[in-house]
Amino acid sequence: MADLTTDFLGIKSPNPFWLASAPPTDKEYNVRRAFEAGWGGVVWKTLGAEGPPVVNVNGPRYGVIHGADRRVLGLNNIELITDRDLETNLEEITRVKKDWPDRALIVSIMVPCEEAAWKDILPRVEATGADGIELNFGCPHGMSERGMGSAVGQVPEYIEMVTRWCKQYYSKPVIVKLTPNITDIRKPAEAARKGGADAVSLINTINSIVSVDLDTMSPHPSIDGKGTHGGYCGPAVKPIALSMVSEIARAPATHGMPISGIGGVTTWRDAAEFITMGCGNVQVCTAAMTYGFKVVQEMIAGLSRWMDEKGHESIADFMGAAVPNTTDWQYLNLNYIAKAKIDQDACISCGRCYAACEDTSHQAIAMSEDRTFSVIDEECVACNLCVEVCPVENCISMVPMEAGTTDPRTGKVVQDDYANWTTHPNNPGAVAAE
Amino acid sequence: MTEALRLDGIRAGRLGAEDLARNFDDLHAPLTGHEALIAADRCYFCHDAPCVTACPTDIDIPMFIRQIATGMEDAAAKTIFDQNILGGMCARVCPTETLCEEVCVREVAEGKPVEIGRLQRFATDAMMAEGEHPYTRAAETGKSVAVVGAGPAGLACAHRLAMHGHSVTLYDARPKAGGLNEYGIAAYKTVDGYAQAEVDWLMQIGGISLKTGRTLGDSLTLAALRDDYDAVFLGIGLGGVGALGLEGEGMTGAENAVDFIATLRQTADLTQLPVGRHVVVIGGGMTAVDAAVQSKLLGAETVTIAYRRDQDRMPASRYEQDLAATHGVRLMFGVVPAALRGEGQLREVELSYVDGDMKPTGETVTLRADQLFRAIGQKLEAVEGLSLDSGKIAVDTEGKTSLDGVWAGGDCAAGGEDLTVTAVAEGRDAAEAIHRALST
Ligand SMILES: Cc1cc2nc3c(=O)[nH]c(=O)nc-3n(C[C@H](O)[C@H](O)[C@H](O)COP(=O)(O)OP(=O)(O)OC[C@H]3O[C@@H](n4cnc5c(N)ncnc54)[C@H](O)[C@@H]3O)c2cc1C
Ligand SMILES: Cc1cc2nc3c(=O)[nH]c(=O)nc-3n(C[C@H](O)[C@H](O)[C@H](O)COP(=O)(O)O)c2cc1C
Ligand code: SF4
């Protein structure tokens, strides 16, 4: 049996599945039940400064993009940080940590960008016995209008400054949670590292308006006829999160920095993918909010089985394994040539490949009277569109051409060696191949 | 109640009102909005989709399903009605298992087609429930057309002609319009008076004047119609039923299946409708299945369909056969009726087994039968002056008959299967041909 335990910044947890800072982790009752269900750790719902807590709207907070069977594909929220009293949260954190010493318990914090505010709250958090803190520089709505959340996360200098304060006034690991609402995710990550952060976690939610009510002309969710942008999360954001994680994992300035992967983790497979992209663990919010705490059992069982099948004994065995294979476009091998091939036995003759290729691609699929679809190798550029629109999995495949054979589209012989854009004759800036 | 079930002879009230209401409820419940979305999501939006080719009226099926999927069932209904103004009835009665759904790529791939029929019903019901009729008449052309027969063929023809601005007089021998939609289709396929509601909805186009109780060959003659109107369309269906040619066919209990069904369809209180304890149906088509199943649903104890050929040649689809079987109807193949017995009232039917060439094998079997239904096919009641083609009115590809100015379509015309949807297609296409002829 694979060993799922993780050691993230010296914080141990029985599995890499943590609940992200959000409603599932907003109070003792939830967190206890989450641990009972099997979650390896939680990041407590973001705490604000001492004083009257923030208030949430008293109308709907969520909007969703649904699949046909109302499967939740993307979730949008306009919730703020915890609206419960700071002292209550701290007491609960202390109790829970005491009862669950083997689980990771991280405290998420968002206070104004002033040293005093951080100096004030950090010792109180330290006193709870929690394993570390996460700095919420991510929330894109509400708090950002007050100069916090993503308003900080979008200014690398602030990140560096606040991180430094935290390292100064707090002794345990500091994780910086990044906002994706920025052009280049590497910059805030680099700033966090410079400020002394132990890790980054990403992504927080993405600015979003999920829909407009065409009767009331209000964005959804609508509060008395008006709406505002919220933060988007759930399965829909996974590709964006995965890409941002990869950039931090690859960039020389941040390479090797521990990453907690967040954004659309819904199944064991998503988690495995984030880990291959360099994450030491993952955090989950929407999947738990959609299906309840029990989903973690699927994630644990699935990851464990997959690791067994692949012979991975620990998370470290495959952590970052996909990073070296993630590169820039200019380094992709232009001598690699493939052709689409349709398995006639699997084909159900829907003609979607034909419509897609004929109307929007390269007119490389022929259709006969009797609805037999076949690829015209002379035209196929191997774009893969037909593969993706075909409703039958593995019916169309991309078959690489053997070196030495001739590509009927270009009339050129397929080369054995690797050649990329940097040396291509059409590239005005090409450097001569060695 | 079991007592009433075990009384010999032909009797009403074998089942109580509640049982009958349940038995004659919708065969397929309508889809709810959410179910429709899920069903619609299964459609692959095929290129040059096989289902469209299989539909005799060429409804753009992937398009209307996509319109349902995007929450626009009214747009979907319009897509359907553009091709098939009786799309609501067809959604209920089409043997989709041998038409669109048979060739659905998901039927081929998984044995589970997209539920085209039910989706079609979902869309058309939605628009009809709102009372919207999405067509308006073109300006009056001053031309007049007589349409004889207000079944699916005649209705489709009349609607399309009226749309083009011609003024239509629609004649029918029966007291109500609808043809077999009203008098023939199984009750559980078209519940809650749907056939009349559909006729009323269709007539909203205007420009159609319905005259019931008018029979061609009786109070109407083709010659007079040709004189009085610019064109004539015949959609008179198949009125005649063949006899078995056996002694005793005049006995009480030996009836035409279509008459039994017509009576059933016109009976508001089914507790008053008599049915035999033991019923034998002779034939193998949809009519045989409908007569058998509905006898069973009325409370007959044993119902047997006796078909003369083997199962593969049975005209009723395998789906229809299964429907009969699951209702407890016994299907017998390779048997023909050889003798009817009884004194005044039928008591027994003797069946003779036959081989592939219809030759008796010498073996016979006798079944108890209080009631016997002939469902051996309907035939045309000839119309004077028209050339025939295998017993039906001969027509060209546009539905034109051998007489100038006379078109025909539906069951009475040669070619095409005897189906509601085929009748609609032929009526519609003849209307277009008439319109072209009147416009030149
Ligand atoms: C019992 C039964 C069940 C069926 N079930 C199905 C089914 O489930 N699905 C399916 O697709 N098809 C079914 N069919 C077939 C379908 O009903 C017919 O194919 C369709 O109704 C043909 O339409 P039509 O307009 O040609 O004729 P009809 O529907 O027969 O209409 C003809 C009309 O003409 C009138 N008429 C006849 N003679 C004259 C005259 N001399 N003068 C004036 N008016 C006249 C009649 O009163 C009638 O209203 C069934 C048929 C039967 C008998
Ligand atoms: C209702 C809601 C409230 C959230 N509140 C917080 C928060 O207080 N602090 C925080 O750091 N992230 C917050 N998030 C962001 C999540 O922690 C997480 O980063 C994001 O939802 C992406 O993960 P997911 O795709 O698994 O949901 C919130 C998300 C949701 C849906
Ligand atoms: S890979 Fe692209 S170009 Fe080739 S057949 Fe498929 S869709 Fe056409």
Coordinates of C-alpha atoms in Angstrom, one line a residue, chain B:
Chain B
M1 CA -63.5 -7.8 -9.3
T2 CA -62.0 -11.2 -10.2
E3 CA -65.6 -12.4 -10.6
A4 CA -66.2 -10.1 -13.5
L5 CA -63.0 -11.1 -15.1
R6 CA -64.1 -14.8 -15.2
L7 CA -67.5 -14.3 -16.8
D8 CA -67.7 -15.8 -20.3
G9 CA -69.0 -13.8 -23.2
I10 CA -68.6 -10.2 -24.1
R11 CA -69.3 -7.9 -21.2
A12 CA -68.7 -4.4 -20.0
G13 CA -67.3 -3.6 -16.5
R14 CA -64.6 -6.3 -16.2
L15 CA -62.4 -3.8 -14.5
G16 CA -63.4 -0.8 -12.3
A17 CA -62.9 2.8 -13.3
E18 CA -59.7 3.2 -11.4
D19 CA -58.0 0.2 -13.0
L20 CA -59.1 1.3 -16.4
A21 CA -57.8 4.9 -15.8
R22 CA -54.4 3.5 -14.9
N23 CA -54.4 1.0 -17.8
F24 CA -55.2 3.7 -20.3
D25 CA -52.9 6.3 -19.0
D26 CA -50.0 7.7 -21.1
L27 CA -47.8 4.9 -22.4
H28 CA -44.8 7.1 -22.0
A29 CA -45.0 9.8 -19.4
P30 CA -44.0 13.2 -20.7
L31 CA -40.5 14.4 -19.9
T32 CA -40.1 17.0 -17.2
G33 CA -38.0 20.0 -17.9
H34 CA -34.9 18.6 -16.2
E35 CA -35.3 15.2 -17.8
A36 CA -35.6 16.9 -21.2
L37 CA -32.3 18.7 -20.6
I38 CA -30.5 15.4 -19.7
A39 CA -32.1 13.6 -22.7
A40 CA -31.2 16.5 -25.0
D41 CA -27.6 16.5 -23.7
R42 CA -27.2 12.9 -25.1
C43 CA -27.6 14.2 -28.7
Y44 CA -24.2 14.4 -30.5
F45 CA -25.5 17.0 -33.1
C46 CA -24.3 14.6 -35.8
H47 CA -23.3 15.9 -39.2
D48 CA -25.9 15.2 -41.9
A49 CA -27.6 13.2 -39.1
P50 CA -29.0 9.8 -40.0
C51 CA -32.2 10.5 -37.9
V52 CA -33.2 13.3 -40.2
T53 CA -32.8 11.1 -43.2
A54 CA -34.9 8.4 -41.5
C55 CA -37.8 10.8 -40.6
P56 CA -40.3 10.8 -43.4
T57 CA -41.0 14.5 -42.8
D58 CA -37.2 15.4 -42.5
I59 CA -37.4 17.2 -39.2
D60 CA -34.1 18.8 -38.3
I61 CA -33.8 16.7 -35.2
P62 CA -30.3 17.7 -34.0
M63 CA -31.3 21.3 -34.3
F64 CA -34.6 21.0 -32.3
I65 CA -32.8 19.0 -29.6
R66 CA -30.1 21.6 -29.4
Q67 CA -32.8 24.2 -29.0
I68 CA -34.3 22.3 -26.1
A69 CA -30.8 22.0 -24.6
T70 CA -30.5 25.8 -24.7
G71 CA -33.8 26.3 -23.0
M72 CA -35.7 27.3 -26.1
E73 CA -38.4 24.7 -26.4
D74 CA -40.6 27.1 -28.4
A75 CA -37.9 27.5 -31.0
A76 CA -37.6 23.7 -31.0
A77 CA -41.3 23.3 -31.6
K78 CA -41.1 25.7 -34.5
T79 CA -38.3 23.7 -36.0
I80 CA -40.5 20.6 -35.8
F81 CA -43.7 22.2 -37.0
D82 CA -41.9 23.7 -40.0
Q83 CA -41.6 20.2 -41.4
N84 CA -44.4 18.4 -39.7
I85 CA -47.5 20.3 -38.5
L86 CA -48.7 17.2 -36.7
G87 CA -45.3 16.8 -34.9
G88 CA -47.1 16.6 -31.6
M89 CA -49.1 13.5 -32.7
C90 CA -46.1 12.0 -34.4
A91 CA -44.1 12.4 -31.2
R92 CA -46.6 10.1 -29.6
V93 CA -47.4 7.5 -32.3
C94 CA -44.4 7.2 -34.6
P95 CA -42.7 3.8 -34.3
T96 CA -39.5 5.7 -33.6
E97 CA -37.8 2.3 -33.1
T98 CA -38.0 1.8 -36.8
L99 CA -37.5 5.4 -37.9
C100 CA -35.3 8.1 -36.3
E101 CA -34.3 6.3 -33.2
E102 CA -33.4 3.1 -35.0
V103 CA -30.6 4.9 -36.9
C104 CA -29.5 7.2 -34.0
V105 CA -25.8 6.7 -33.7
R106 CA -26.2 6.1 -30.0
E107 CA -28.7 3.2 -30.8
V108 CA -26.0 1.8 -33.0
A109 CA -23.3 2.3 -30.5
E110 CA -25.0 1.5 -27.2
G111 CA -28.4 0.2 -27.9
K112 CA -29.8 3.3 -26.3
P113 CA -30.9 6.0 -28.7
V114 CA -31.5 9.6 -27.9
E115 CA -35.1 9.8 -26.9
I116 CA -36.2 11.7 -30.0
G117 CA -39.9 11.0 -29.8
R118 CA -40.2 12.1 -26.2
L119 CA -38.1 15.2 -26.8
Q120 CA -40.3 16.1 -29.7
R121 CA -43.3 15.7 -27.5
F122 CA -41.7 17.9 -24.9
A123 CA -41.1 20.7 -27.3
T124 CA -44.5 20.6 -29.1
D125 CA -46.5 20.2 -25.9
A126 CA -44.8 23.3 -24.6
M127 CA -45.8 25.5 -27.5
M128 CA -49.3 24.1 -27.7
A129 CA -49.8 24.6 -23.9
E130 CA -49.1 28.2 -24.5
G131 CA -51.7 28.2 -27.3
E132 CA -49.2 29.7 -29.7
H133 CA -49.7 29.0 -33.4
P134 CA -46.5 30.1 -35.0
Y135 CA -47.7 30.5 -38.6
T136 CA -49.7 33.2 -40.3
R137 CA -51.5 33.0 -43.7
A138 CA -50.1 34.5 -46.8
A139 CA -52.5 37.0 -48.6
E140 CA -55.6 35.3 -50.1
T141 CA -54.7 34.0 -53.5
G142 CA -58.4 33.7 -54.6
K143 CA -57.8 30.0 -55.3
S144 CA -59.8 27.3 -53.6
V145 CA -58.9 23.7 -52.9
A146 CA -61.1 20.8 -51.8
V147 CA -59.4 18.4 -49.4
V148 CA -61.3 15.2 -48.8
G149 CA -60.4 13.3 -45.7
A150 CA -59.4 15.1 -42.5
G151 CA -56.8 12.5 -41.4
P152 CA -53.1 13.3 -41.0
A153 CA -52.7 13.6 -44.8
G154 CA -55.6 15.9 -45.3
L155 CA -54.8 18.0 -42.3
A156 CA -51.2 18.5 -43.3
C157 CA -52.2 19.3 -46.8
A158 CA -55.0 21.8 -45.7
H159 CA -52.7 23.6 -43.3
R160 CA -49.9 24.1 -45.9
L161 CA -52.4 25.2 -48.5
A162 CA -54.0 27.7 -46.1
M163 CA -50.6 29.0 -45.2
H164 CA -49.9 29.8 -48.8
G165 CA -53.2 31.8 -48.9
H166 CA -55.5 29.4 -50.7
S167 CA -58.9 28.8 -49.3
V168 CA -59.5 25.2 -48.3
T169 CA -62.7 23.3 -47.7
L170 CA -61.9 20.2 -45.7
Y171 CA -64.5 17.4 -46.1
D172 CA -64.7 14.3 -43.9
A173 CA -67.3 11.5 -43.8
R174 CA -67.0 11.1 -40.0
P175 CA -68.4 13.4 -37.4
K176 CA -65.0 14.5 -36.2
A177 CA -61.8 15.5 -37.9
G178 CA -58.5 13.7 -37.2
G179 CA -58.9 10.5 -39.2
L180 CA -57.2 7.6 -37.4
N181 CA -55.6 10.0 -35.0
E182 CA -59.1 10.3 -33.6
Y183 CA -60.6 6.9 -34.4
G184 CA -57.6 4.5 -34.7
I185 CA -54.5 5.2 -32.7
A186 CA -54.2 3.3 -29.4
A187 CA -55.8 5.2 -26.6
Y188 CA -52.7 5.2 -24.4
K189 CA -50.7 6.8 -27.1
T190 CA -52.9 9.9 -27.3
V191 CA -54.5 10.6 -24.0
D192 CA -56.6 13.5 -22.8
G193 CA -58.3 14.3 -26.1
Y194 CA -55.1 15.2 -27.8
A195 CA -56.2 14.5 -31.3
Q196 CA -59.0 17.1 -31.2
A197 CA -56.9 19.6 -29.4
E198 CA -54.3 19.2 -32.1
V199 CA -56.9 19.7 -34.8
D200 CA -58.2 22.8 -33.1
W201 CA -54.7 24.2 -32.8
L202 CA -53.9 23.4 -36.4
M203 CA -57.1 25.2 -37.6
Q204 CA -55.9 28.4 -36.0
I205 CA -54.1 29.1 -39.2
G206 CA -57.4 30.2 -40.6
G207 CA -58.7 29.8 -44.2
I208 CA -59.8 26.2 -43.6
S209 CA -63.5 25.4 -43.5
L210 CA -64.2 22.0 -42.1
K211 CA -67.3 20.1 -43.3
T212 CA -67.9 16.8 -41.5
G213 CA -70.4 14.2 -42.4
R214 CA -69.7 14.6 -46.1
T215 CA -68.7 11.4 -47.9
L216 CA -67.1 11.2 -51.3
G217 CA -69.1 8.8 -53.4
D218 CA -72.2 9.7 -51.4
S219 CA -73.1 13.4 -51.0
L220 CA -69.9 14.4 -52.8
T221 CA -68.6 13.5 -56.3
L222 CA -65.2 13.9 -57.6
A223 CA -66.5 15.4 -60.8
A224 CA -68.4 18.1 -58.9
L225 CA -65.4 18.8 -56.8
R226 CA -63.2 19.2 -59.8
D227 CA -65.7 21.6 -61.3
D228 CA -66.1 23.7 -58.1
Y229 CA -62.5 23.9 -56.9
D230 CA -59.2 24.8 -58.5
A231 CA -57.7 21.6 -57.2
V232 CA -58.7 18.5 -55.2
F233 CA -56.6 16.5 -52.7
L234 CA -57.7 13.1 -51.6
G235 CA -56.6 11.8 -48.2
I236 CA -59.3 9.3 -47.5
G237 CA -57.3 6.6 -46.0
L238 CA -58.3 2.9 -46.2
G239 CA -61.9 2.4 -45.3
G240 CA -62.4 -1.2 -46.2
V241 CA -61.5 -4.3 -44.2
G242 CA -61.0 -7.7 -45.7
A243 CA -63.1 -10.7 -44.6
L244 CA -61.4 -14.0 -43.5
G245 CA -63.6 -15.9 -45.9
L246 CA -64.8 -18.4 -43.2
E247 CA -68.2 -19.7 -42.4
G248 CA -69.7 -18.1 -39.3
E249 CA -68.1 -14.7 -39.8
G250 CA -71.5 -13.1 -39.2
M251 CA -71.7 -14.5 -35.6
T252 CA -71.8 -12.1 -32.7
G253 CA -68.2 -11.6 -31.6
A254 CA -66.5 -11.6 -35.0
E255 CA -65.6 -8.0 -35.6
N256 CA -63.2 -5.7 -37.4
A257 CA -60.4 -4.6 -35.1
V258 CA -60.6 -1.0 -36.5
D259 CA -64.3 -0.8 -35.5
F260 CA -63.6 -2.1 -32.0
I261 CA -60.8 0.5 -31.7
A262 CA -62.9 3.3 -33.1
T263 CA -65.6 2.5 -30.6
L264 CA -63.1 2.4 -27.8
R265 CA -61.7 5.7 -28.8
Q266 CA -65.1 7.3 -28.8
T267 CA -66.2 5.8 -25.5
A268 CA -65.8 8.3 -22.6
D269 CA -66.6 5.8 -19.9
L270 CA -64.6 2.6 -20.5
T271 CA -66.5 0.7 -17.8
Q272 CA -69.3 0.7 -20.3
L273 CA -67.3 -0.9 -23.1
P274 CA -67.8 -4.7 -23.5
V275 CA -64.9 -7.0 -24.2
G276 CA -64.7 -10.8 -24.4
R277 CA -63.2 -13.0 -21.7
H278 CA -61.2 -14.8 -24.4
V279 CA -60.1 -12.7 -27.4
V280 CA -58.3 -13.8 -30.5
V281 CA -56.9 -11.3 -32.9
I282 CA -56.1 -12.3 -36.5
G283 CA -53.3 -10.3 -38.1
G284 CA -49.8 -9.1 -37.4
G285 CA -49.6 -5.3 -37.8
M286 CA -50.0 -2.3 -35.5
T287 CA -53.8 -2.7 -35.6
A288 CA -53.6 -6.3 -34.3
V289 CA -51.2 -5.2 -31.5
D290 CA -53.4 -2.3 -30.5
A291 CA -56.6 -4.4 -30.5
A292 CA -55.0 -7.1 -28.5
V293 CA -53.3 -4.8 -25.9
Q294 CA -56.4 -2.7 -25.4
S295 CA -58.6 -5.8 -25.0
K296 CA -56.2 -6.9 -22.3
L297 CA -56.3 -3.5 -20.7
L298 CA -60.1 -3.7 -20.7
G299 CA -59.9 -6.9 -18.7
A300 CA -60.0 -9.8 -21.2
E301 CA -58.5 -12.8 -19.5
T302 CA -56.7 -14.3 -22.4
V303 CA -55.7 -12.5 -25.6
T304 CA -53.9 -14.2 -28.5
I305 CA -52.5 -12.6 -31.6
A306 CA -52.6 -15.2 -34.4
Y307 CA -50.2 -14.3 -37.2
R308 CA -49.8 -16.3 -40.3
R309 CA -46.1 -16.0 -40.9
D310 CA -43.0 -16.2 -38.7
Q311 CA -42.0 -13.6 -36.2
D312 CA -39.4 -11.9 -38.4
R313 CA -42.0 -11.1 -41.0
M314 CA -44.5 -9.7 -38.6
P315 CA -45.2 -6.1 -39.7
A316 CA -45.5 -4.9 -36.1
S317 CA -42.0 -3.8 -34.9
R318 CA -40.2 -5.9 -32.3
Y319 CA -40.9 -3.0 -29.9
E320 CA -44.7 -3.4 -30.5
Q321 CA -44.5 -7.1 -30.1
D322 CA -42.7 -6.7 -26.8
L323 CA -45.3 -4.2 -25.8
A324 CA -48.0 -6.8 -26.5
A325 CA -46.1 -9.5 -24.7
T326 CA -45.4 -7.4 -21.6
H327 CA -49.1 -6.8 -21.4
G328 CA -49.7 -10.5 -21.3
V329 CA -50.8 -11.0 -24.9
R330 CA -49.8 -14.3 -26.4
L331 CA -48.2 -14.2 -29.8
M332 CA -48.6 -17.1 -32.1
F333 CA -46.8 -17.4 -35.4
G334 CA -47.5 -19.5 -38.5
V335 CA -51.2 -20.0 -37.9
V336 CA -54.3 -19.2 -39.9
P337 CA -57.9 -19.3 -38.8
A338 CA -59.5 -22.5 -40.1
A339 CA -63.0 -22.5 -38.5
L340 CA -65.2 -20.4 -36.2
R341 CA -67.5 -22.2 -33.8
G342 CA -70.5 -21.1 -31.7
E343 CA -74.2 -20.7 -31.9
G344 CA -75.0 -17.2 -32.8
Q345 CA -72.3 -16.1 -30.3
L346 CA -68.7 -17.1 -31.1
R347 CA -67.2 -19.6 -28.7
E348 CA -64.1 -21.1 -30.4
V349 CA -61.6 -20.5 -33.1
E350 CA -59.7 -23.3 -34.7
L351 CA -56.3 -22.4 -36.0
S352 CA -54.4 -24.3 -38.5
Y353 CA -50.6 -24.4 -38.5
V354 CA -49.0 -23.5 -41.9
D355 CA -45.5 -23.8 -43.3
G356 CA -43.4 -21.1 -44.9
D357 CA -45.4 -21.3 -48.1
M358 CA -48.7 -20.9 -46.2
K359 CA -49.5 -24.6 -46.7
P360 CA -51.4 -26.2 -43.8
T361 CA -49.2 -28.7 -42.0
G362 CA -52.3 -30.7 -40.9
E363 CA -51.9 -29.7 -37.3
T364 CA -54.6 -27.6 -35.7
V365 CA -55.3 -26.0 -32.4
T366 CA -58.5 -24.7 -30.9
L367 CA -58.7 -21.6 -28.8
R368 CA -61.6 -20.3 -26.7
A369 CA -62.8 -17.1 -28.2
D370 CA -65.7 -14.9 -27.2
Q371 CA -64.4 -12.3 -29.5
L372 CA -62.4 -12.3 -32.6
F373 CA -60.9 -9.3 -34.2
R374 CA -60.0 -9.2 -37.9
A375 CA -56.8 -7.1 -38.3
I376 CA -55.7 -8.4 -41.7
G377 CA -55.2 -5.0 -43.3
Q378 CA -57.4 -2.2 -44.5
K379 CA -58.0 -1.6 -48.2
L380 CA -59.0 1.3 -50.4
E381 CA -62.7 1.9 -51.1
A382 CA -62.3 2.6 -54.8
V383 CA -62.9 6.1 -56.2
E384 CA -64.3 6.3 -59.6
G385 CA -62.1 7.4 -62.5
L386 CA -58.7 7.1 -60.7
S387 CA -56.0 4.7 -61.9
L388 CA -54.8 2.4 -59.2
D389 CA -51.4 0.9 -58.3
S390 CA -51.4 -2.3 -56.2
G391 CA -54.9 -1.5 -54.9
K392 CA -54.1 2.1 -54.0
I393 CA -54.5 5.4 -55.9
A394 CA -51.6 5.7 -58.3
V395 CA -49.6 9.0 -57.8
D396 CA -46.4 10.5 -59.2
T397 CA -43.6 11.7 -56.9
E398 CA -45.6 14.9 -56.1
G399 CA -48.8 13.1 -55.3
K400 CA -50.5 13.9 -58.5
T401 CA -53.1 11.2 -59.6
S402 CA -54.1 10.2 -63.1
L403 CA -56.8 12.9 -63.2
D404 CA -55.8 16.5 -63.9
G405 CA -56.2 18.7 -60.8
V406 CA -56.4 15.8 -58.4
W407 CA -53.7 14.9 -55.9
A408 CA -53.7 12.2 -53.3
G409 CA -51.6 11.2 -50.3
G410 CA -51.6 9.2 -47.1
D411 CA -52.7 5.6 -46.7
C412 CA -55.0 5.8 -49.8
A413 CA -52.1 6.6 -52.1
A414 CA -49.6 4.1 -53.4
G415 CA -46.1 4.2 -52.0
G416 CA -44.7 4.8 -48.5
E417 CA -45.5 3.0 -45.3
D418 CA -49.0 3.3 -43.8
L419 CA -47.9 5.6 -41.0
T420 CA -49.2 8.9 -39.6
V421 CA -45.9 10.6 -40.3
T422 CA -45.8 9.4 -43.9
A423 CA -49.3 10.7 -44.4
V424 CA -48.2 14.1 -43.1
A425 CA -45.2 14.2 -45.4
E426 CA -47.3 13.2 -48.4
G427 CA -50.1 15.7 -47.6
R428 CA -47.5 18.5 -47.1
D429 CA -45.7 17.7 -50.3
A430 CA -48.9 17.5 -52.3
A431 CA -49.9 20.9 -50.9
E432 CA -46.6 22.3 -52.2
A433 CA -47.2 20.7 -55.6
I434 CA -50.7 22.1 -55.7
H435 CA -49.4 25.5 -54.7
R436 CA -46.9 25.4 -57.5
A437 CA -49.6 24.4 -60.0
L438 CA -51.9 27.1 -58.8
S439 CA -49.2 29.8 -58.9
T440 CA -48.3 29.3 -62.5

